[in-house]
Short mmCIF file of C-alpha atoms in Angstrom, two decimals:
data_model
loop_
_atom_site.label_atom_id
_atom_site.label_comp_id
_atom_site.label_asym_id
_atom_site.label_seq_id
_atom_site.Cartn_x
_atom_site.Cartn_y
_atom_site.Cartn_z
CA MET A 1 -26.60 72.49 36.02
CA LYS A 2 -25.94 76.22 35.52
CA ALA A 3 -24.94 75.52 31.92
CA GLU A 4 -28.34 73.88 31.31
CA ARG A 5 -30.11 76.89 32.80
CA ILE A 6 -28.08 79.38 30.76
CA LEU A 7 -28.93 77.37 27.63
CA GLY A 8 -32.54 77.35 28.82
CA ALA A 9 -32.54 81.15 29.08
CA LEU A 10 -31.08 81.59 25.58
CA TYR A 11 -33.39 79.02 23.96
CA GLY A 12 -36.33 80.38 25.95
CA GLN A 13 -35.65 83.88 24.64
CA THR A 14 -35.52 82.56 21.08
CA LEU A 15 -38.60 80.34 21.46
CA GLY A 16 -40.76 83.14 22.88
CA ASP A 17 -39.54 85.56 20.23
CA ALA A 18 -40.10 83.25 17.24
CA MET A 19 -43.49 82.01 18.50
CA GLY A 20 -44.68 85.58 19.11
CA MET A 21 -43.28 87.02 15.88
CA PRO A 22 -46.31 86.42 13.55
CA SER A 23 -48.73 88.31 15.82
CA GLU A 24 -46.41 91.11 16.96
CA LEU A 25 -47.85 94.60 17.31
CA TRP A 26 -51.37 93.51 16.37
CA PRO A 27 -54.35 94.16 18.65
CA ARG A 28 -55.56 91.15 20.62
CA SER A 29 -58.82 91.08 18.65
CA ARG A 30 -56.97 90.95 15.33
CA VAL A 31 -54.66 88.17 16.55
CA LYS A 32 -57.72 86.08 17.47
CA ALA A 33 -59.53 86.86 14.21
CA HIS A 34 -56.52 86.10 11.98
CA PHE A 35 -54.88 83.13 13.72
CA GLY A 36 -57.54 81.68 15.99
CA TRP A 37 -54.94 80.20 18.32
CA ILE A 38 -51.17 80.15 17.76
CA ASP A 39 -49.59 76.95 19.13
CA ARG A 40 -46.70 76.38 16.71
CA PHE A 41 -44.21 78.37 14.67
CA LEU A 42 -45.78 80.32 11.80
CA PRO A 43 -44.37 82.67 9.16
CA GLY A 44 -44.97 86.40 9.56
CA PRO A 45 -48.13 87.38 7.63
CA ALA A 46 -47.59 89.62 4.60
CA GLU A 47 -50.07 92.12 6.05
CA ASN A 48 -48.14 92.47 9.34
CA ASN A 49 -45.66 95.24 8.54
CA ALA A 50 -43.38 94.26 11.45
CA ALA A 51 -43.46 90.46 11.02
CA CYS A 52 -43.58 90.25 7.21
CA TYR A 53 -39.77 90.01 6.96
CA PHE A 54 -39.59 86.78 8.95
CA GLY A 55 -40.20 83.15 8.03
CA ARG A 56 -41.46 80.29 10.18
CA ALA A 57 -39.42 79.83 13.42
CA GLU A 58 -37.22 82.87 12.71
CA PHE A 59 -36.51 85.23 15.58
CA THR A 60 -36.74 89.04 15.46
CA ASP A 61 -34.67 92.01 16.59
CA ASP A 62 -35.16 91.02 20.26
CA THR A 63 -32.95 87.94 19.99
CA SER A 64 -30.70 89.49 17.34
CA MET A 65 -29.90 92.32 19.75
CA ALA A 66 -29.48 89.89 22.66
CA LEU A 67 -26.92 87.95 20.61
CA SER A 68 -25.24 91.22 19.56
CA LEU A 69 -24.93 92.04 23.27
CA ALA A 70 -23.48 88.58 23.95
CA ASP A 71 -21.01 89.00 21.06
CA ALA A 72 -19.83 92.31 22.53
CA ILE A 73 -19.38 90.72 25.97
CA ILE A 74 -17.31 87.92 24.42
CA GLU A 75 -15.24 90.37 22.35
CA CYS A 76 -14.46 92.28 25.57
CA ASP A 77 -13.62 89.08 27.48
CA GLY A 78 -16.56 89.23 29.86
CA GLN A 79 -16.59 92.98 30.43
CA ILE A 80 -19.46 95.31 29.58
CA ASP A 81 -18.29 98.00 27.16
CA PRO A 82 -21.14 100.26 25.93
CA ASP A 83 -19.33 101.35 22.76
CA ALA A 84 -18.62 97.73 21.80
CA ILE A 85 -22.27 96.83 22.45
CA GLY A 86 -23.44 99.76 20.34
CA ARG A 87 -21.09 98.73 17.54
CA HIS A 88 -22.33 95.12 17.53
CA ILE A 89 -26.00 96.16 17.54
CA LEU A 90 -25.32 98.62 14.72
CA LEU A 91 -23.54 95.89 12.75
CA TRP A 92 -26.60 93.65 13.02
CA ALA A 93 -28.94 96.56 12.10
CA GLU A 94 -26.96 97.35 8.97
CA GLU A 95 -26.66 93.71 7.89
CA PHE A 96 -30.42 93.21 8.35
CA ASP A 97 -31.23 96.59 6.75
CA ALA A 98 -33.17 97.31 9.93
CA PHE A 99 -33.24 101.07 9.36
CA ASN A 100 -35.43 100.58 6.28
CA LYS A 101 -37.69 97.92 7.82
CA ASN A 102 -40.25 98.32 10.57
CA VAL A 103 -38.25 96.32 13.11
CA LEU A 104 -36.33 98.91 15.16
CA GLY A 105 -38.02 100.66 18.05
CA PRO A 106 -37.98 104.49 17.90
CA THR A 107 -35.52 104.83 20.79
CA SER A 108 -33.06 102.32 19.33
CA LYS A 109 -33.30 103.85 15.86
CA ILE A 110 -32.37 107.35 17.10
CA ALA A 111 -29.50 106.00 19.22
CA LEU A 112 -28.09 103.77 16.48
CA ASN A 113 -28.18 106.63 13.97
CA ALA A 114 -26.12 108.71 16.41
CA ILE A 115 -23.67 105.83 16.95
CA ARG A 116 -23.41 105.40 13.18
CA ALA A 117 -22.55 109.12 12.95
CA GLY A 118 -19.62 108.50 15.30
CA LYS A 119 -21.04 109.75 18.61
CA PRO A 120 -19.72 107.90 21.70
CA VAL A 121 -22.39 106.23 23.86
CA SER A 122 -21.47 108.40 26.85
CA GLU A 123 -22.69 111.51 24.98
CA LEU A 124 -26.08 110.11 23.91
CA GLU A 125 -29.30 111.21 25.62
CA ASN A 126 -31.26 107.93 25.25
CA ASN A 127 -33.97 108.78 27.78
CA GLY A 128 -36.68 106.75 26.05
CA VAL A 129 -38.94 104.37 27.98
CA THR A 130 -39.50 101.62 25.40
CA ASN A 131 -38.51 98.01 26.09
CA GLY A 132 -35.39 97.70 23.88
CA ALA A 133 -33.07 97.26 26.88
CA ALA A 134 -35.26 94.69 28.65
CA MET A 135 -35.87 92.61 25.50
CA ARG A 136 -32.14 91.89 25.08
CA ALA A 137 -31.29 91.46 28.78
CA SER A 138 -31.16 87.65 28.92
CA PRO A 139 -27.36 87.42 28.34
CA LEU A 140 -26.89 89.85 31.25
CA GLY A 141 -28.85 87.49 33.50
CA CYS A 142 -26.54 84.70 32.36
CA LEU A 143 -23.39 86.78 32.92
CA LEU A 144 -24.05 88.68 36.15
CA PRO A 145 -24.36 87.07 39.59
CA ALA A 146 -27.21 88.69 41.51
CA THR A 147 -25.32 88.95 44.79
CA ARG A 148 -24.61 92.71 44.89
CA LEU A 149 -27.69 94.58 43.73
CA GLU A 150 -26.02 98.00 43.40
CA HIS A 151 -23.29 96.56 41.16
CA PHE A 152 -25.87 94.51 39.21
CA VAL A 153 -27.93 97.63 38.44
CA GLU A 154 -24.79 99.56 37.41
CA GLN A 155 -23.74 96.80 35.01
CA VAL A 156 -27.21 96.50 33.46
CA ALA A 157 -27.38 100.29 33.10
CA LEU A 158 -24.02 100.25 31.31
CA ALA A 159 -25.17 97.49 28.94
CA SER A 160 -28.47 99.30 28.27
CA SER A 161 -26.88 102.71 27.66
CA PRO A 162 -26.15 102.40 23.91
CA THR A 163 -29.91 102.67 23.30
CA HIS A 164 -31.62 103.27 26.67
CA LYS A 165 -30.52 105.31 29.69
CA SER A 166 -33.85 106.14 31.35
CA ASP A 167 -34.66 105.02 34.88
CA LEU A 168 -37.64 102.99 33.64
CA ALA A 169 -35.87 101.24 30.75
CA ILE A 170 -32.95 100.28 33.00
CA ALA A 171 -35.29 99.08 35.77
CA GLY A 172 -37.14 96.90 33.25
CA ALA A 173 -33.88 95.36 32.04
CA VAL A 174 -32.81 94.80 35.66
CA VAL A 175 -36.07 92.97 36.46
CA ILE A 176 -35.66 90.55 33.52
CA ALA A 177 -31.90 90.03 34.01
CA TRP A 178 -32.17 89.63 37.79
CA ALA A 179 -34.99 87.07 37.51
CA ILE A 180 -32.89 85.07 35.03
CA SER A 181 -29.75 85.32 37.16
CA ARG A 182 -31.55 84.06 40.28
CA ALA A 183 -33.15 81.27 38.24
CA ILE A 184 -29.69 80.21 37.01
CA ASP A 185 -28.63 80.04 40.67
CA GLY A 186 -31.44 77.53 41.24
CA GLU A 187 -33.75 79.86 43.17
CA SER A 188 -37.48 79.06 43.09
CA TRP A 189 -39.90 81.18 41.06
CA GLN A 190 -41.91 81.94 44.20
CA ASN A 191 -38.90 83.50 45.92
CA ILE A 192 -37.83 85.34 42.77
CA VAL A 193 -41.25 86.81 42.03
CA ASP A 194 -41.78 87.90 45.64
CA ALA A 195 -38.56 89.93 45.46
CA LEU A 196 -39.13 91.50 42.02
CA PRO A 197 -41.16 94.59 43.05
CA GLY A 198 -38.44 95.57 45.52
CA ILE A 199 -35.74 95.04 42.88
CA ALA A 200 -37.72 97.17 40.41
CA ARG A 201 -38.23 99.94 42.97
CA TYR A 202 -34.53 100.06 43.84
CA ALA A 203 -33.46 100.14 40.17
CA GLN A 204 -35.99 102.78 39.13
CA GLU A 205 -35.18 105.06 42.06
CA SER A 206 -31.39 104.75 41.70
CA LYS A 207 -31.31 107.71 39.32
CA THR A 208 -34.63 109.32 38.39
CA THR A 209 -34.76 110.63 34.81
CA THR A 210 -38.48 110.41 33.89
CA PHE A 211 -41.95 111.00 35.33
CA SER A 212 -42.93 107.38 34.81
CA ALA A 213 -45.38 105.37 36.85
CA SER A 214 -43.85 102.91 39.30
CA LEU A 215 -42.63 99.66 37.74
CA ALA A 216 -42.84 97.99 41.16
CA ALA A 217 -46.52 98.96 41.52
CA ARG A 218 -47.25 97.79 37.98
CA LEU A 219 -45.58 94.44 38.67
CA GLU A 220 -47.74 94.00 41.77
CA LEU A 221 -50.84 94.87 39.75
CA ALA A 222 -49.90 92.40 37.01
CA LEU A 223 -49.34 89.56 39.47
CA LYS A 224 -52.53 90.33 41.42
CA THR A 225 -54.47 90.39 38.13
CA VAL A 226 -53.22 86.93 37.12
CA ARG A 227 -53.69 85.39 40.56
CA GLU A 228 -57.28 86.64 40.90
CA ALA A 229 -58.38 85.94 37.33
CA ASN A 230 -60.82 83.18 36.48
CA GLY A 231 -59.04 81.05 33.87
CA ILE A 232 -56.34 81.54 31.25
CA ASP A 233 -58.31 83.57 28.71
CA SER A 234 -59.73 85.91 31.32
CA ALA A 235 -56.25 86.41 32.81
CA SER A 236 -54.73 87.18 29.40
CA GLU A 237 -57.57 89.57 28.55
CA GLN A 238 -57.11 91.45 31.82
CA ILE A 239 -53.33 91.64 31.41
CA TYR A 240 -53.85 93.10 27.93
CA GLN A 241 -56.55 95.58 29.02
CA LEU A 242 -55.34 96.57 32.48
CA VAL A 243 -51.56 96.16 32.61
CA GLY A 244 -51.00 96.64 28.88
CA ALA A 245 -49.01 94.71 26.30
CA GLY A 246 -47.46 97.63 24.44
CA THR A 247 -43.86 98.44 23.58
CA SER A 248 -43.31 100.59 26.66
CA THR A 249 -41.31 99.05 29.52
CA ILE A 250 -44.05 99.97 32.01
CA GLU A 251 -46.48 97.66 30.15
CA SER A 252 -44.41 94.89 28.59
CA VAL A 253 -42.13 93.96 31.51
CA PRO A 254 -45.00 93.55 34.03
CA ALA A 255 -46.94 91.67 31.32
CA ALA A 256 -43.97 89.33 30.82
CA ILE A 257 -43.68 88.62 34.56
CA ALA A 258 -47.44 87.99 34.65
CA MET A 259 -47.12 85.51 31.77
CA VAL A 260 -44.39 83.56 33.59
CA GLU A 261 -46.82 83.25 36.50
CA LEU A 262 -49.82 82.43 34.26
CA SER A 263 -47.95 79.67 32.43
CA GLY A 264 -46.86 78.00 35.66
CA THR A 265 -43.26 78.70 34.50
CA ASP A 266 -43.53 76.13 31.66
CA PRO A 267 -41.49 77.63 28.77
CA ASN A 268 -43.49 75.98 25.97
CA ARG A 269 -46.82 77.04 27.45
CA CYS A 270 -45.45 80.51 28.16
CA ALA A 271 -44.35 81.06 24.54
CA ILE A 272 -47.80 80.06 23.29
CA LEU A 273 -49.71 82.23 25.80
CA CYS A 274 -47.54 85.24 24.95
CA ALA A 275 -48.00 84.73 21.19
CA ASN A 276 -51.79 84.91 21.66
CA LEU A 277 -51.77 87.86 24.07
CA GLY A 278 -51.77 90.63 21.46
CA GLY A 279 -49.55 93.70 21.49
CA ASP A 280 -45.78 93.31 21.66
CA THR A 281 -46.06 89.52 21.58
CA ASP A 282 -42.54 88.68 20.40
CA THR A 283 -40.84 90.86 23.02
CA ILE A 284 -43.10 89.81 25.91
CA GLY A 285 -42.59 86.21 24.76
CA ALA A 286 -38.82 86.61 24.58
CA MET A 287 -38.57 88.07 28.10
CA ALA A 288 -41.05 85.74 29.79
CA THR A 289 -39.91 82.52 28.13
CA ALA A 290 -36.24 83.32 28.83
CA ILE A 291 -37.10 83.36 32.53
CA CYS A 292 -39.02 80.07 32.24
CA GLY A 293 -36.10 78.49 30.38
CA ALA A 294 -33.65 79.64 33.05
CA LEU A 295 -35.88 78.22 35.79
CA HIS A 296 -36.10 74.73 34.27
CA GLY A 297 -33.08 74.38 31.98
CA VAL A 298 -32.87 73.64 28.28
CA GLN A 299 -34.31 70.13 28.76
CA ALA A 300 -37.70 71.74 29.49
CA ILE A 301 -37.91 73.18 25.97
CA ASP A 302 -39.97 70.97 23.65
CA PRO A 303 -37.32 69.03 21.64
CA ALA A 304 -39.27 69.44 18.39
CA LEU A 305 -39.48 73.20 18.83
CA LYS A 306 -35.81 73.37 19.78
CA ALA A 307 -34.82 71.32 16.72
CA GLU A 308 -36.83 73.63 14.48
CA LEU A 309 -35.21 76.74 15.99
CA ASP A 310 -31.77 75.18 15.46
CA ALA A 311 -32.46 74.14 11.88
CA VAL A 312 -33.97 77.46 10.76
CA ASN A 313 -31.60 79.83 12.57
CA GLN A 314 -28.39 77.73 12.56
CA LEU A 315 -27.92 78.38 16.28
CA ASP A 316 -24.77 77.59 18.24
CA PHE A 317 -25.89 78.49 21.73
CA ASN A 318 -23.26 76.22 23.31
CA TYR A 319 -20.67 78.78 22.17
CA TYR A 320 -22.50 81.56 24.04
CA CYS A 321 -23.25 79.36 27.03
CA ASP A 322 -19.61 78.30 27.52
CA HIS A 323 -18.36 81.88 27.46
CA LEU A 324 -21.12 83.37 29.61
CA LEU A 325 -20.78 80.61 32.22
CA ASN A 326 -17.02 81.07 32.32
CA TYR A 327 -17.34 84.84 32.80
CA ARG A 328 -20.05 84.36 35.43
CA GLU A 329 -17.84 81.99 37.42
CA GLN A 330 -14.97 84.50 37.22
CA ARG A 331 -17.28 87.20 38.59
CA GLU A 332 -18.57 84.88 41.34
CA GLY A 333 -14.98 84.17 42.39
CA ALA A 334 -13.93 87.83 42.35
#
């Protein structure tokens, strides 16, 4: 059963990313005017300078970096090694020519340039608050049991450190990874979501490095907004206007948790709602739909959408699933 949920998290990440790619970084009004309603995979429009590099059902840097993280974990036999993670992400960035395309976030670009220049991860500043750590956190949720919170936060911080070391960025990655890990254990969404503000507060206050607003408070606001809204469109509009759907962790992670709630945890519905939200649609979709996939397992992903993702991207998620499950079981037994 855990294998199905790990596969669900990985496919969910990819589904949300690829569905949200065409509309990424566009205002909500422009998404509506251009697409009407996105409910299937579409190619990136030529006039979208972030999505124009991608074809129908292709995923973006979110999933590429998540798989780079998974590759580094496998190379290090289940251990989290920041320099190996940085090397794998850099390898992807160079192969994709990401430095010359509008696909890397500002924080990641600065960090990867320093890694490319030979600087060890331990010496990097990386105090940015963008969502680059949270967007690639799904393999960490698959790998790490959520039993010891202090250790969980330390491990996520280590994995985030090649590009993000700030309290907020780490807390955002912890929220996404912890929700996925508990879902893989078979925990209900209601119990997971009730615990998330406390998890966020603990992670953000573990080592304060910024003057950020509280992620826990923003999560509570996002959930309250969805639960009190009158219908799907009104809820999405309020999430966009009030919580925010930008590239900062303080907006996009609460928005993603809100979208899990709004979609009733259905991964296919979640991917579609995120794609139409506006803002950082691919990243919010990747994070939210990964959680939905972990909650329900890979069998909950629409088989037609899954087949299209497989065909276009030549995915072998069983390879990642087998390794991550094996390492998780080793950690659970330790």
